[in-house]
Short mmCIF file of N, CA and C in Angstrom, two decimals:
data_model
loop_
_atom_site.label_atom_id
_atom_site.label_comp_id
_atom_site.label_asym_id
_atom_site.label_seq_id
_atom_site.Cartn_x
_atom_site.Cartn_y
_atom_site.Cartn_z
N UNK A 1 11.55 25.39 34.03
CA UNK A 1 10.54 24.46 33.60
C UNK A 1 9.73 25.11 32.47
N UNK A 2 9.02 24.42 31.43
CA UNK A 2 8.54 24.68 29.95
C UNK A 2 6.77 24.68 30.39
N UNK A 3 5.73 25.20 29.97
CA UNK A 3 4.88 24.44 29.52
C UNK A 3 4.10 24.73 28.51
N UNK A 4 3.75 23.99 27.43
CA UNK A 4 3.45 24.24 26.11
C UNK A 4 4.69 25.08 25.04
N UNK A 5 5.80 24.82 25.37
CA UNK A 5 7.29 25.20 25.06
C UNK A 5 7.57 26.54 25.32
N UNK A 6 7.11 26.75 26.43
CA UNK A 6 7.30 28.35 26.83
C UNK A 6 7.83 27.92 28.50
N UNK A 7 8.73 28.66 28.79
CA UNK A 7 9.80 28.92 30.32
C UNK A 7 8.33 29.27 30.88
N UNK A 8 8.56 28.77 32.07
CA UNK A 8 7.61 29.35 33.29
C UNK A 8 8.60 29.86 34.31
N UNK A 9 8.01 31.59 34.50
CA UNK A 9 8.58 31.86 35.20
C UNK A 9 7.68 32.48 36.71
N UNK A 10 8.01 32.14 38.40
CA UNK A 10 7.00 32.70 39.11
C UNK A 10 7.54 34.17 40.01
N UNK A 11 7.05 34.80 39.86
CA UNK A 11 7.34 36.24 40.05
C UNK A 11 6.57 36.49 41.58
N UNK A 12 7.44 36.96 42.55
CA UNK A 12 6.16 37.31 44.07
C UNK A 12 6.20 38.87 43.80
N UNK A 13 4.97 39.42 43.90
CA UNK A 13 4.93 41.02 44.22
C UNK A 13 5.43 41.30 45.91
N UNK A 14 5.89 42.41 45.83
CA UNK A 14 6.79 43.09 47.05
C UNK A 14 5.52 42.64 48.44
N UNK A 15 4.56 42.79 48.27
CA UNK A 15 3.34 42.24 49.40
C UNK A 15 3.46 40.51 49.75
N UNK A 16 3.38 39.84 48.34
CA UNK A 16 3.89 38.67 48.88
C UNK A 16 4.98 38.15 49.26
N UNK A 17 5.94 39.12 48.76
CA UNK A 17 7.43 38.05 49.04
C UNK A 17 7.72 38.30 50.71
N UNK A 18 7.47 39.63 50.73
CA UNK A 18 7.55 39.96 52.23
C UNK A 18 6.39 38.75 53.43
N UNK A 19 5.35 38.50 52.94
CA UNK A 19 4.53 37.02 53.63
C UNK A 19 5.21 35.86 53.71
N UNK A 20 5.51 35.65 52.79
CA UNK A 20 6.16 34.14 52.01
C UNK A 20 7.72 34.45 53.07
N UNK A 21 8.76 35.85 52.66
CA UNK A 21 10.04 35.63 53.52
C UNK A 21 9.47 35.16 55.41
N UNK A 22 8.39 36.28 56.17
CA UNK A 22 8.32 36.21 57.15
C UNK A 22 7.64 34.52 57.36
N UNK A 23 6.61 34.01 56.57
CA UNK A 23 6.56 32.58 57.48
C UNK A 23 7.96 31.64 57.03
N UNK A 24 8.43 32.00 56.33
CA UNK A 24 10.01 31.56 56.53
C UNK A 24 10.88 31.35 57.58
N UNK A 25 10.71 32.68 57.82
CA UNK A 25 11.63 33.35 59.25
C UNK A 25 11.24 32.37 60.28
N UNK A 26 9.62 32.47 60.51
CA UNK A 26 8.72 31.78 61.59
C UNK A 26 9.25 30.40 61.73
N UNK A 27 8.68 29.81 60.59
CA UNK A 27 9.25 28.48 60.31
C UNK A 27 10.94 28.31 61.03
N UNK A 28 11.84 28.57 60.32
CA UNK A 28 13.02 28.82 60.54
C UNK A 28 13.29 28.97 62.21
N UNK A 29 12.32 29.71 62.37
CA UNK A 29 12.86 29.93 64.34
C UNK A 29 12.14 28.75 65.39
N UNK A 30 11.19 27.90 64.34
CA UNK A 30 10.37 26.90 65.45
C UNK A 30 11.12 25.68 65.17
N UNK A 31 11.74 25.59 64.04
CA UNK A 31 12.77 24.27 63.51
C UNK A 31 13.42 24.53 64.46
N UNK A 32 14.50 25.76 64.59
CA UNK A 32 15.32 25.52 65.11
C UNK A 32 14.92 25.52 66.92
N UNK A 33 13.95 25.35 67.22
CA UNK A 33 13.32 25.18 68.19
C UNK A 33 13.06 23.72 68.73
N UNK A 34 13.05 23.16 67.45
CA UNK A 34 12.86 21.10 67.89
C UNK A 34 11.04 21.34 67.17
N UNK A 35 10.18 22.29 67.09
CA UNK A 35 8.85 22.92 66.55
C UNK A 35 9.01 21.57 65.29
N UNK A 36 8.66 20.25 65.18
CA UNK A 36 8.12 19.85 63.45
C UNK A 36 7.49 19.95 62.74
N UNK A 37 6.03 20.32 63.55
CA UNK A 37 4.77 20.69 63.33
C UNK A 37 4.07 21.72 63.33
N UNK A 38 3.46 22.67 62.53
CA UNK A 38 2.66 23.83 63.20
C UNK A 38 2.06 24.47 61.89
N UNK A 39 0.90 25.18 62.11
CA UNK A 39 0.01 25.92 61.18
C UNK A 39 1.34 26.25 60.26
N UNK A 40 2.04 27.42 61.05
CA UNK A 40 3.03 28.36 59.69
C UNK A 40 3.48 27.10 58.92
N UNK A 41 4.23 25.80 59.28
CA UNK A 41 5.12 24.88 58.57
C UNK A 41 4.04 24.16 57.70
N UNK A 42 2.77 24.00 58.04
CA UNK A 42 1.79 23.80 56.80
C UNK A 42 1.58 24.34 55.88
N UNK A 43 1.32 26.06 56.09
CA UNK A 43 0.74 26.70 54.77
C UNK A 43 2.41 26.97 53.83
N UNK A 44 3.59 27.04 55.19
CA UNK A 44 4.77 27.46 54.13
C UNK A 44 4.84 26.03 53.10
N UNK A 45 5.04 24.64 53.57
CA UNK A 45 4.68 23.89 52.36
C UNK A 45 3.78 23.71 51.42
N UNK A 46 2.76 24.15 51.92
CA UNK A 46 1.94 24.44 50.98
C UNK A 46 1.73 25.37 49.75
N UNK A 47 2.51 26.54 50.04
CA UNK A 47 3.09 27.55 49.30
C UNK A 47 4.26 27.13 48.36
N UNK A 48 5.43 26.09 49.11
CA UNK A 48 6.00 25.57 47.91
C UNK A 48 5.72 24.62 47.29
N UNK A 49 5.07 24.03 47.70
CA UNK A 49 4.35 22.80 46.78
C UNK A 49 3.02 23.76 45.56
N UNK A 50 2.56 24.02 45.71
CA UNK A 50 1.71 25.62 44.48
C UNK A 50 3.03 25.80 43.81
N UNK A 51 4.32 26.55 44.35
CA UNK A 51 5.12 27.07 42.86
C UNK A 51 5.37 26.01 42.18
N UNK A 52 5.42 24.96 42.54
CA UNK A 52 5.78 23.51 41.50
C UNK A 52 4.93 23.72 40.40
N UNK A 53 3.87 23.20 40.99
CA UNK A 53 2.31 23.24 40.59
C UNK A 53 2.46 24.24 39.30
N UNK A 54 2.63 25.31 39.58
CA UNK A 54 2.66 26.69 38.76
C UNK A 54 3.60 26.66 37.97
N UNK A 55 5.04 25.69 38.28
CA UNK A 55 6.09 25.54 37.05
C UNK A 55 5.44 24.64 36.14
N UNK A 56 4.61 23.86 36.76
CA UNK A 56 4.30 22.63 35.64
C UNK A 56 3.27 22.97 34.55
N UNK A 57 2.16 23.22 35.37
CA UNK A 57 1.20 23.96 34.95
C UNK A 57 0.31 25.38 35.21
N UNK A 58 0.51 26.60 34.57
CA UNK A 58 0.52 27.91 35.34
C UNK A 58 -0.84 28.14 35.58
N UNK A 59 -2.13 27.72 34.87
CA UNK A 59 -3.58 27.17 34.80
C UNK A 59 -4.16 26.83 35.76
N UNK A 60 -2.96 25.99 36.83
CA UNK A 60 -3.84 24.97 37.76
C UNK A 60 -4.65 25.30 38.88
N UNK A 61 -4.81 26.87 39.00
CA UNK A 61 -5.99 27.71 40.12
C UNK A 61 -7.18 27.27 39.73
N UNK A 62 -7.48 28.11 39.96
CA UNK A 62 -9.36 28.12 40.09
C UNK A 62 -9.32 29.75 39.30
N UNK A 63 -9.74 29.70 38.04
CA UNK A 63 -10.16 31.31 37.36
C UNK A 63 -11.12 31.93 38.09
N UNK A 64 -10.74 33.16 38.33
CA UNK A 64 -11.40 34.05 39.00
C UNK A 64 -12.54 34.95 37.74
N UNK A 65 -13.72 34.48 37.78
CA UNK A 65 -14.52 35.73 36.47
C UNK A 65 -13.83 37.17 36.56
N UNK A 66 -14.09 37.56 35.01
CA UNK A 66 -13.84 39.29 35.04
C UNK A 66 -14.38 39.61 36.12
N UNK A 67 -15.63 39.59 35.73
CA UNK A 67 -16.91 40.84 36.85
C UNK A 67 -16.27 40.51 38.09
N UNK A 68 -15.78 39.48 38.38
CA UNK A 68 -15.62 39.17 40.30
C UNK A 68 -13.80 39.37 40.70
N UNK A 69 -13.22 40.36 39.72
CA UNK A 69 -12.07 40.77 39.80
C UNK A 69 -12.27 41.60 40.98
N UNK A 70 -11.40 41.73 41.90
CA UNK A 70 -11.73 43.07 42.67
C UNK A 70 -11.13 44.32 42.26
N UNK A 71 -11.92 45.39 42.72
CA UNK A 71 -10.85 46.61 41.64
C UNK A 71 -9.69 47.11 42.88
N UNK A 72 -9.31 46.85 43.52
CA UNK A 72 -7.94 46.96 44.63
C UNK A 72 -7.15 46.05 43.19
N UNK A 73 -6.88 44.87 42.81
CA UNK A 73 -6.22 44.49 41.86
C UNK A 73 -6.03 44.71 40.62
N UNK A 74 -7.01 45.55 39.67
CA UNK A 74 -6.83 46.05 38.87
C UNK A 74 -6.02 47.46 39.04
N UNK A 75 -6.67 48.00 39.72
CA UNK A 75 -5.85 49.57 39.96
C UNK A 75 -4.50 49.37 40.15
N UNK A 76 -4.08 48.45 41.57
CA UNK A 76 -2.95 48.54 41.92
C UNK A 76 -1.91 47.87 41.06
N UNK A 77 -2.46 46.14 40.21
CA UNK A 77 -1.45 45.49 39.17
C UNK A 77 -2.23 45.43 37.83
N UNK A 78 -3.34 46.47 37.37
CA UNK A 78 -3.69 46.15 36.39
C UNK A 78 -3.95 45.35 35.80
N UNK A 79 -4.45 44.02 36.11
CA UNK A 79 -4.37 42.69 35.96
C UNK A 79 -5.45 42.41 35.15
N UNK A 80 -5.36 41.79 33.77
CA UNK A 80 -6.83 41.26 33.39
C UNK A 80 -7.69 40.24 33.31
N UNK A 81 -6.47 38.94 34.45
CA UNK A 81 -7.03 37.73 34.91
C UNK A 81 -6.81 37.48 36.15
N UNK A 82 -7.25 36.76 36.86
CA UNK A 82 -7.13 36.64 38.39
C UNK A 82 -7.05 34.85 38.88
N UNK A 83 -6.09 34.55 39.44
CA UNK A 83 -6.04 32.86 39.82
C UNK A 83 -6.50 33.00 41.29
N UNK A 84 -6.69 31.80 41.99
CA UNK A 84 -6.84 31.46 42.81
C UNK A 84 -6.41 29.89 43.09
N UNK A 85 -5.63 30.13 44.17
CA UNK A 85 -5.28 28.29 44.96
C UNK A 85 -5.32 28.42 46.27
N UNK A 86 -6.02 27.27 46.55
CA UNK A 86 -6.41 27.28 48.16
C UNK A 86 -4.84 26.47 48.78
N UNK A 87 -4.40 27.07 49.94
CA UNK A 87 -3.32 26.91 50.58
C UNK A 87 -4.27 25.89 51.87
N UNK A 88 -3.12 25.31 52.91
CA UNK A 88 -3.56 24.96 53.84
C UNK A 88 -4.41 25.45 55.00
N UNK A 89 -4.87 25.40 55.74
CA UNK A 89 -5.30 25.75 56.88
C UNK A 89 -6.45 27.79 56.23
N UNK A 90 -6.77 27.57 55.27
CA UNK A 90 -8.20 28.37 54.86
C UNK A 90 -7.01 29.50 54.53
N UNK A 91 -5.34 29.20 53.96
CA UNK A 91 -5.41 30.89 53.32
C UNK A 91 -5.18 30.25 51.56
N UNK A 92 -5.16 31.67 50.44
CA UNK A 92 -5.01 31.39 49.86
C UNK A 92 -4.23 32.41 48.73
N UNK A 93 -3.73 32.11 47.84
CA UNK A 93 -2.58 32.37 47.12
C UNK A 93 -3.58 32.80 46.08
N UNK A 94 -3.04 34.29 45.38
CA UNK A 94 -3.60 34.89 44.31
C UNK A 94 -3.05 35.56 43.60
N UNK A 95 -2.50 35.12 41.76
CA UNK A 95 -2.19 34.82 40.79
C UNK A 95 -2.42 35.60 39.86
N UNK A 96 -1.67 35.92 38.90
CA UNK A 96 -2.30 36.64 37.71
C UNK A 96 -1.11 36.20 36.57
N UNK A 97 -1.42 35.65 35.20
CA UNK A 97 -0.48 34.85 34.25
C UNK A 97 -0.44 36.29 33.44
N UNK A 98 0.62 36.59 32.46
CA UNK A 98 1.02 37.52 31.57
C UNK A 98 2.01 36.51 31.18
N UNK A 99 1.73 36.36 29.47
CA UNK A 99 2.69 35.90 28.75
C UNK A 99 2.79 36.17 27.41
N UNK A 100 3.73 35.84 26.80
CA UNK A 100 4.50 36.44 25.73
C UNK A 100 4.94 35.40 24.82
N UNK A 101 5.73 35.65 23.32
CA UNK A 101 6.04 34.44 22.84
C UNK A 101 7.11 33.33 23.09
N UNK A 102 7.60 33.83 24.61
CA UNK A 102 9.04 33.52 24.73
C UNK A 102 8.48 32.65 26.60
N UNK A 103 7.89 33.01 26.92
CA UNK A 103 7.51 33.08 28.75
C UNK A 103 6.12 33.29 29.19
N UNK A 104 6.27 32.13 29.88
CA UNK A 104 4.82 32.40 30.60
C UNK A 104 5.19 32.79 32.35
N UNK A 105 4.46 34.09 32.90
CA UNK A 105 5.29 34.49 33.95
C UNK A 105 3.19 34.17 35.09
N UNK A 106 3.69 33.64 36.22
CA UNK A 106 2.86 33.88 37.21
C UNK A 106 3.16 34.44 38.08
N UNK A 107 1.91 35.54 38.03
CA UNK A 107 2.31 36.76 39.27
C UNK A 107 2.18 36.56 40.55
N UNK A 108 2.51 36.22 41.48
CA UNK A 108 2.26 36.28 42.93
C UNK A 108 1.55 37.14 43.70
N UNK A 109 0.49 37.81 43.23
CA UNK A 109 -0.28 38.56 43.97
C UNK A 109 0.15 38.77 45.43
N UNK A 110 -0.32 38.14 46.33
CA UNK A 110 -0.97 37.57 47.68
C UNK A 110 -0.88 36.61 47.77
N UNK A 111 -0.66 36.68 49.15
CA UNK A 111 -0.86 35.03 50.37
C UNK A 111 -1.63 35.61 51.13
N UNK A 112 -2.52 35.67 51.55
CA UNK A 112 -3.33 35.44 52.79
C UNK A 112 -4.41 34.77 53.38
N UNK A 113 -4.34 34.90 54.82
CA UNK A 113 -5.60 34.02 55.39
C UNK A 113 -6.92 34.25 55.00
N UNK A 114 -7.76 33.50 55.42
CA UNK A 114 -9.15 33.32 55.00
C UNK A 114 -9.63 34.82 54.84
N UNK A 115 -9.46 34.85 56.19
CA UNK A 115 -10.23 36.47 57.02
C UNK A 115 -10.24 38.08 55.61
N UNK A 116 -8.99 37.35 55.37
CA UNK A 116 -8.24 39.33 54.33
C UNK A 116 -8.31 38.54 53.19
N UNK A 117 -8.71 37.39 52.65
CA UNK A 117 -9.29 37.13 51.34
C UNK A 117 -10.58 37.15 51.25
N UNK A 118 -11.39 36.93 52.00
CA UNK A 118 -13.11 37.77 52.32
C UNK A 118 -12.90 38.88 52.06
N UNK A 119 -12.32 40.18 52.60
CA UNK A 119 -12.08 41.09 52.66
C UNK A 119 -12.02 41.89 51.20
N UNK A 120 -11.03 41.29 51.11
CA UNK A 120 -10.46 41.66 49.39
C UNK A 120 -11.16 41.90 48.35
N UNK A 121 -12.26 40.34 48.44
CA UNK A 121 -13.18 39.82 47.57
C UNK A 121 -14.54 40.48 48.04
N UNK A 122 -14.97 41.43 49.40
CA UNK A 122 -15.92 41.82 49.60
C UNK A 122 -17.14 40.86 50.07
N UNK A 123 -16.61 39.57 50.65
CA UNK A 123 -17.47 38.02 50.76
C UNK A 123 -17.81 38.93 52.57
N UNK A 124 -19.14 38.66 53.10
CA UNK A 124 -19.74 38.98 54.41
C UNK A 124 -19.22 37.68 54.95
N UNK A 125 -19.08 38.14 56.35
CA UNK A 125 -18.41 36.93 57.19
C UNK A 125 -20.18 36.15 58.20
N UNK A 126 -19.56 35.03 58.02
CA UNK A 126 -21.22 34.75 58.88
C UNK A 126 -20.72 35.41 60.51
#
């Protein structure tokens, strides 16, 4: 998929793909269970319905300010922008675009629940 005549491409870092494979797995073992319904089978559609999102338009988060970058993400992916999309059931998916004259690539940071995106971001829990 193109946008603004540039390939979109979505990239998971080794932290997310390993999230994203295991509620797979989950998913995968409650299907084959007769399971139609359940938290994991929400946020995993919800996760593929975002990469669409992200082929169409790589923008469509919520920008994270410089100053409110956390430095766990700079250090570890050097990153000098930060996305955010809220997933189902309070987790959320976190992004970083690098592009070039040929590709626009979105990084897959993270998936996680509410709890370890407070965390991340340093937000006090009530």
């Amino acid at each position: 998929m193109t946008f603004r005549g540039k390939e979109v491409k979505i990239i998971f870092s080794e932290g997310a793909i390993e999230q994203y494979k295991e509620l797979n797995r989950i998913v995968g073992k409650e299907l084959q269970r007769g399971v139609n319904s359940s938290v994991h089978q929400s946020i995993f559609r919800s996760i593929e319905r975002v990469k669409e999102w992200l082929k169409e338009n790589p923008f469509v988060g919520d920008q994270i300010k410089k100053s409110q970058i956390p430095k766990y993400y700079i250090e570890k992916y050097e990153v000098t922008n930060l996305w955010r999309i809220e997933l189902s059931n309070y987790w959320r998916l976190i992004y970083t675009i690098q592009s070039n004259e040929v590709e626009i690539i979105d990084f897959i940071l993270d998936i996680v629940d509410h709890k370890d995106y407070d965390k991340i971001f340093g937000y006090k829990g009530k």
